[in-house]
């Protein structure tokens, strides 16, 4: 195991990509409502470094509202085909507007328009309503014009406080190795399966 969880994660993510795992950056993000009700959904990891793990979303979505009220999250990378998973837990901070803008500029134009068209997590009367919003956004910013980043859209950084690396083994005697922050470093602990 590497001395820190981000280096270890990088190794396992490379293994997942090399093994042909579909969407190896797909992760389940779990949050909790203000009254403590857990919720989870799948998003894509868009960056990571020693500071943490980054994803982007509509900040007025259910997950955005929950992160605003309770800035903690748990990430789960389920690489079932390899009998591996990684769980990261920690506090959450919004990334800078400049960082969000850089990522937004890198997205395909259709995805940029969709960020404006979808009021994520709100009730729609029909699919036609969503398609109509997208068509209006396409007319508002025709091909050849820049689509601005919505003010309600941006990134979140999950700052790891602990990370567990799970490797399936025979007879359900799985390996579970947990990194736990200790001061400026990490303690690695083996957990019973």
mmCIF file of C-alpha atoms in Angstrom:
data_model
loop_
_atom_site.group_PDB
_atom_site.id
_atom_site.type_symbol
_atom_site.label_atom_id
_atom_site.label_comp_id
_atom_site.label_asym_id
_atom_site.label_seq_id
_atom_site.Cartn_x
_atom_site.Cartn_y
_atom_site.Cartn_z
ATOM 1 C CA UNK A 1 0.000 0.000 0.000
ATOM 2 C CA UNK A 2 1.142 3.532 -0.744
ATOM 3 C CA UNK A 3 1.857 5.885 2.161
ATOM 4 C CA UNK A 4 -1.241 7.988 1.399
ATOM 5 C CA UNK A 5 -4.724 7.202 0.049
ATOM 6 C CA UNK A 6 -4.579 9.473 -2.991
ATOM 7 C CA UNK A 7 -1.497 7.717 -4.366
ATOM 8 C CA UNK A 8 -3.109 4.337 -3.658
ATOM 9 C CA UNK A 9 -6.342 5.495 -5.319
ATOM 10 C CA UNK A 10 -4.394 6.603 -8.387
ATOM 11 C CA UNK A 11 -2.872 3.110 -8.685
ATOM 12 C CA UNK A 12 -6.241 1.377 -8.344
ATOM 13 C CA UNK A 13 -7.961 3.781 -10.762
ATOM 14 C CA UNK A 14 -5.234 3.039 -13.332
ATOM 15 C CA UNK A 15 -5.805 -0.697 -12.746
ATOM 16 C CA UNK A 16 -9.568 -0.247 -13.280
ATOM 17 C CA UNK A 17 -9.025 1.670 -16.513
ATOM 18 C CA UNK A 18 -6.492 -0.911 -17.763
ATOM 19 C CA UNK A 19 -8.941 -3.732 -16.939
ATOM 20 C CA UNK A 20 -11.611 -2.080 -19.093
ATOM 21 C CA UNK A 21 -13.995 -1.321 -16.223
ATOM 22 C CA UNK A 22 -16.825 0.750 -17.756
ATOM 23 C CA UNK A 23 -16.765 4.325 -16.428
ATOM 24 C CA UNK A 24 -13.986 3.770 -13.888
ATOM 25 C CA UNK A 25 -14.438 7.346 -12.607
ATOM 26 C CA UNK A 26 -18.118 6.743 -11.786
ATOM 27 C CA UNK A 27 -18.674 7.102 -8.074
ATOM 28 C CA UNK A 28 -21.635 7.009 -5.733
ATOM 29 C CA UNK A 29 -21.876 10.220 -3.709
ATOM 30 C CA UNK A 30 -23.745 9.866 -0.430
ATOM 31 C CA UNK A 31 -24.967 12.920 1.457
ATOM 32 C CA UNK A 32 -27.424 13.473 4.285
ATOM 33 C CA UNK A 33 -30.388 15.825 4.506
ATOM 34 C CA UNK A 34 -30.544 18.354 7.348
ATOM 35 C CA UNK A 35 -32.617 15.835 9.354
ATOM 36 C CA UNK A 36 -30.050 13.079 8.750
ATOM 37 C CA UNK A 37 -31.777 11.092 5.994
ATOM 38 C CA UNK A 38 -29.101 9.527 3.739
ATOM 39 C CA UNK A 39 -29.251 9.872 -0.038
ATOM 40 C CA UNK A 40 -26.960 8.576 -2.758
ATOM 41 C CA UNK A 41 -26.490 9.055 -6.487
ATOM 42 C CA UNK A 42 -23.839 8.324 -9.122
ATOM 43 C CA UNK A 43 -21.683 11.117 -10.555
ATOM 44 C CA UNK A 44 -18.339 11.218 -12.337
ATOM 45 C CA UNK A 45 -15.058 12.080 -10.666
ATOM 46 C CA UNK A 46 -13.568 15.016 -12.571
ATOM 47 C CA UNK A 47 -10.292 15.476 -10.779
ATOM 48 C CA UNK A 48 -8.283 14.490 -7.747
ATOM 49 C CA UNK A 49 -5.019 15.342 -6.057
ATOM 50 C CA UNK A 50 -3.619 15.366 -2.538
ATOM 51 C CA UNK A 51 -6.260 17.973 -1.643
ATOM 52 C CA UNK A 52 -9.188 15.694 -2.448
ATOM 53 C CA UNK A 53 -11.711 14.486 -5.014
ATOM 54 C CA UNK A 54 -13.697 16.842 -7.285
ATOM 55 C CA UNK A 55 -17.090 16.559 -8.959
ATOM 56 C CA UNK A 56 -19.407 19.153 -10.524
ATOM 57 C CA UNK A 57 -23.149 19.639 -10.299
ATOM 58 C CA UNK A 58 -26.069 22.023 -10.052
ATOM 59 C CA UNK A 59 -25.637 23.600 -6.611
ATOM 60 C CA UNK A 60 -29.417 23.978 -6.207
ATOM 61 C CA UNK A 61 -29.964 20.224 -6.723
ATOM 62 C CA UNK A 62 -30.866 18.035 -3.788
ATOM 63 C CA UNK A 63 -27.226 17.021 -3.312
ATOM 64 C CA UNK A 64 -26.123 20.658 -3.555
ATOM 65 C CA UNK A 65 -28.650 21.734 -0.931
ATOM 66 C CA UNK A 66 -27.645 18.860 1.335
ATOM 67 C CA UNK A 67 -23.950 19.711 0.967
ATOM 68 C CA UNK A 68 -24.717 23.326 1.796
ATOM 69 C CA UNK A 69 -26.551 22.320 4.993
ATOM 70 C CA UNK A 70 -24.233 19.444 5.942
ATOM 71 C CA UNK A 71 -20.859 19.737 4.158
ATOM 72 C CA UNK A 72 -19.805 16.098 4.464
ATOM 73 C CA UNK A 73 -19.919 13.272 1.927
ATOM 74 C CA UNK A 74 -18.976 9.678 1.320
ATOM 75 C CA UNK A 75 -17.734 8.525 -2.095
ATOM 76 C CA UNK A 76 -17.862 4.916 -3.271
ATOM 77 C CA UNK A 77 -16.003 3.675 -6.353
ATOM 78 C CA UNK A 78 -17.558 0.259 -7.148
ATOM 79 C CA UNK A 79 -15.196 -1.692 -9.385
ATOM 80 C CA UNK A 80 -17.171 -4.946 -9.123
ATOM 81 C CA UNK A 81 -15.504 -6.674 -12.077
ATOM 82 C CA UNK A 82 -12.172 -6.445 -10.236
ATOM 83 C CA UNK A 83 -13.616 -7.328 -6.829
ATOM 84 C CA UNK A 84 -12.495 -3.936 -5.572
ATOM 85 C CA UNK A 85 -14.037 -0.834 -4.124
ATOM 86 C CA UNK A 86 -12.778 2.388 -2.578
ATOM 87 C CA UNK A 87 -14.731 4.400 -0.010
ATOM 88 C CA UNK A 88 -13.680 7.974 0.786
ATOM 89 C CA UNK A 89 -15.226 9.982 3.632
ATOM 90 C CA UNK A 90 -14.655 13.600 4.503
ATOM 91 C CA UNK A 91 -15.654 17.200 4.624
ATOM 92 C CA UNK A 92 -16.744 19.057 1.512
ATOM 93 C CA UNK A 93 -15.848 22.513 0.199
ATOM 94 C CA UNK A 94 -16.910 24.307 -2.962
ATOM 95 C CA UNK A 95 -14.119 24.695 -5.506
ATOM 96 C CA UNK A 96 -13.339 28.216 -6.718
ATOM 97 C CA UNK A 97 -15.484 29.841 -9.386
ATOM 98 C CA UNK A 98 -12.360 30.037 -11.580
ATOM 99 C CA UNK A 99 -11.791 26.270 -11.313
ATOM 100 C CA UNK A 100 -15.465 25.564 -12.018
ATOM 101 C CA UNK A 101 -15.340 27.913 -15.014
ATOM 102 C CA UNK A 102 -12.283 26.144 -16.444
ATOM 103 C CA UNK A 103 -14.027 22.798 -16.204
ATOM 104 C CA UNK A 104 -17.307 24.195 -17.583
ATOM 105 C CA UNK A 105 -15.423 25.522 -20.655
ATOM 106 C CA UNK A 106 -14.047 21.992 -21.284
ATOM 107 C CA UNK A 107 -17.531 20.405 -21.440
ATOM 108 C CA UNK A 108 -19.257 19.670 -24.753
ATOM 109 C CA UNK A 109 -21.585 22.483 -25.851
ATOM 110 C CA UNK A 110 -24.676 20.292 -25.382
ATOM 111 C CA UNK A 111 -23.695 19.619 -21.776
ATOM 112 C CA UNK A 112 -23.178 23.335 -21.178
ATOM 113 C CA UNK A 113 -26.684 24.040 -22.490
ATOM 114 C CA UNK A 114 -28.091 21.192 -20.415
ATOM 115 C CA UNK A 115 -26.647 22.755 -17.257
ATOM 116 C CA UNK A 116 -28.933 25.749 -17.943
ATOM 117 C CA UNK A 117 -31.917 23.709 -19.120
ATOM 118 C CA UNK A 118 -32.134 21.275 -16.204
ATOM 119 C CA UNK A 119 -33.236 22.551 -12.809
ATOM 120 C CA UNK A 120 -31.808 19.381 -11.331
ATOM 121 C CA UNK A 121 -34.009 17.505 -8.836
ATOM 122 C CA UNK A 122 -37.131 19.585 -9.538
ATOM 123 C CA UNK A 123 -40.354 17.964 -10.767
ATOM 124 C CA UNK A 124 -41.038 18.098 -14.525
ATOM 125 C CA UNK A 125 -44.491 17.896 -16.066
ATOM 126 C CA UNK A 126 -43.080 15.919 -19.006
ATOM 127 C CA UNK A 127 -39.994 15.138 -21.066
ATOM 128 C CA UNK A 128 -41.231 17.781 -23.523
ATOM 129 C CA UNK A 129 -40.752 20.430 -20.835
ATOM 130 C CA UNK A 130 -37.073 19.544 -20.478
ATOM 131 C CA UNK A 131 -36.542 19.309 -24.253
ATOM 132 C CA UNK A 132 -38.257 22.690 -24.667
ATOM 133 C CA UNK A 133 -35.942 24.303 -22.119
ATOM 134 C CA UNK A 134 -32.937 22.872 -23.933
ATOM 135 C CA UNK A 135 -34.222 24.220 -27.255
ATOM 136 C CA UNK A 136 -34.692 27.683 -25.685
ATOM 137 C CA UNK A 137 -31.140 27.614 -24.334
ATOM 138 C CA UNK A 138 -29.863 26.590 -27.779
ATOM 139 C CA UNK A 139 -31.670 29.594 -29.290
ATOM 140 C CA UNK A 140 -30.410 31.910 -26.537
ATOM 141 C CA UNK A 141 -26.803 30.901 -27.194
ATOM 142 C CA UNK A 142 -26.632 29.861 -30.857
ATOM 143 C CA UNK A 143 -23.729 27.867 -32.297
ATOM 144 C CA UNK A 144 -20.608 30.042 -32.328
ATOM 145 C CA UNK A 145 -21.403 31.909 -29.101
ATOM 146 C CA UNK A 146 -20.012 31.075 -25.699
ATOM 147 C CA UNK A 147 -22.390 29.523 -23.203
ATOM 148 C CA UNK A 148 -21.719 31.155 -19.823
ATOM 149 C CA UNK A 149 -21.425 29.030 -16.723
ATOM 150 C CA UNK A 150 -24.679 29.186 -14.745
ATOM 151 C CA UNK A 151 -24.326 30.926 -11.369
ATOM 152 C CA UNK A 152 -26.001 27.908 -9.728
ATOM 153 C CA UNK A 153 -23.494 25.404 -11.097
ATOM 154 C CA UNK A 154 -20.032 24.462 -9.805
ATOM 155 C CA UNK A 155 -17.685 21.989 -8.242
ATOM 156 C CA UNK A 156 -17.231 20.347 -4.874
ATOM 157 C CA UNK A 157 -14.060 19.041 -3.296
ATOM 158 C CA UNK A 158 -14.345 16.059 -0.953
ATOM 159 C CA UNK A 159 -11.412 16.342 1.460
ATOM 160 C CA UNK A 160 -10.518 12.830 2.635
ATOM 161 C CA UNK A 161 -10.429 12.142 6.355
ATOM 162 C CA UNK A 162 -10.418 8.402 5.806
ATOM 163 C CA UNK A 163 -10.376 6.074 2.826
ATOM 164 C CA UNK A 164 -10.974 2.339 2.727
ATOM 165 C CA UNK A 165 -9.598 0.044 0.038
ATOM 166 C CA UNK A 166 -11.546 -3.210 -0.228
ATOM 167 C CA UNK A 167 -10.277 -6.221 -2.181
ATOM 168 C CA UNK A 168 -12.478 -9.298 -2.516
ATOM 169 C CA UNK A 169 -10.869 -12.576 -1.429
ATOM 170 C CA UNK A 170 -11.875 -16.244 -1.224
ATOM 171 C CA UNK A 171 -14.232 -17.441 1.479
ATOM 172 C CA UNK A 172 -15.352 -13.848 2.172
ATOM 173 C CA UNK A 173 -12.030 -13.158 3.914
ATOM 174 C CA UNK A 174 -11.710 -9.846 2.087
ATOM 175 C CA UNK A 175 -8.878 -7.368 2.554
ATOM 176 C CA UNK A 176 -10.026 -4.052 4.028
ATOM 177 C CA UNK A 177 -7.315 -1.461 4.496
ATOM 178 C CA UNK A 178 -8.284 1.926 5.891
ATOM 179 C CA UNK A 179 -6.274 5.101 5.757
ATOM 180 C CA UNK A 180 -7.141 7.431 8.630
ATOM 181 C CA UNK A 181 -5.814 10.972 8.846
ATOM 182 C CA UNK A 182 -3.498 11.462 11.815
ATOM 183 C CA UNK A 183 -2.095 14.988 12.030
ATOM 184 C CA UNK A 184 -0.283 15.726 8.782
ATOM 185 C CA UNK A 185 0.001 12.058 7.830
ATOM 186 C CA UNK A 186 -1.977 8.854 7.529
ATOM 187 C CA UNK A 187 -2.336 5.721 9.624
ATOM 188 C CA UNK A 188 -3.094 2.499 7.729
ATOM 189 C CA UNK A 189 -5.276 -0.003 9.570
ATOM 190 C CA UNK A 190 -6.440 -3.466 8.569
ATOM 191 C CA UNK A 191 -10.151 -4.023 9.270
ATOM 192 C CA UNK A 192 -11.900 -7.339 9.728
ATOM 193 C CA UNK A 193 -14.003 -8.252 6.673
#
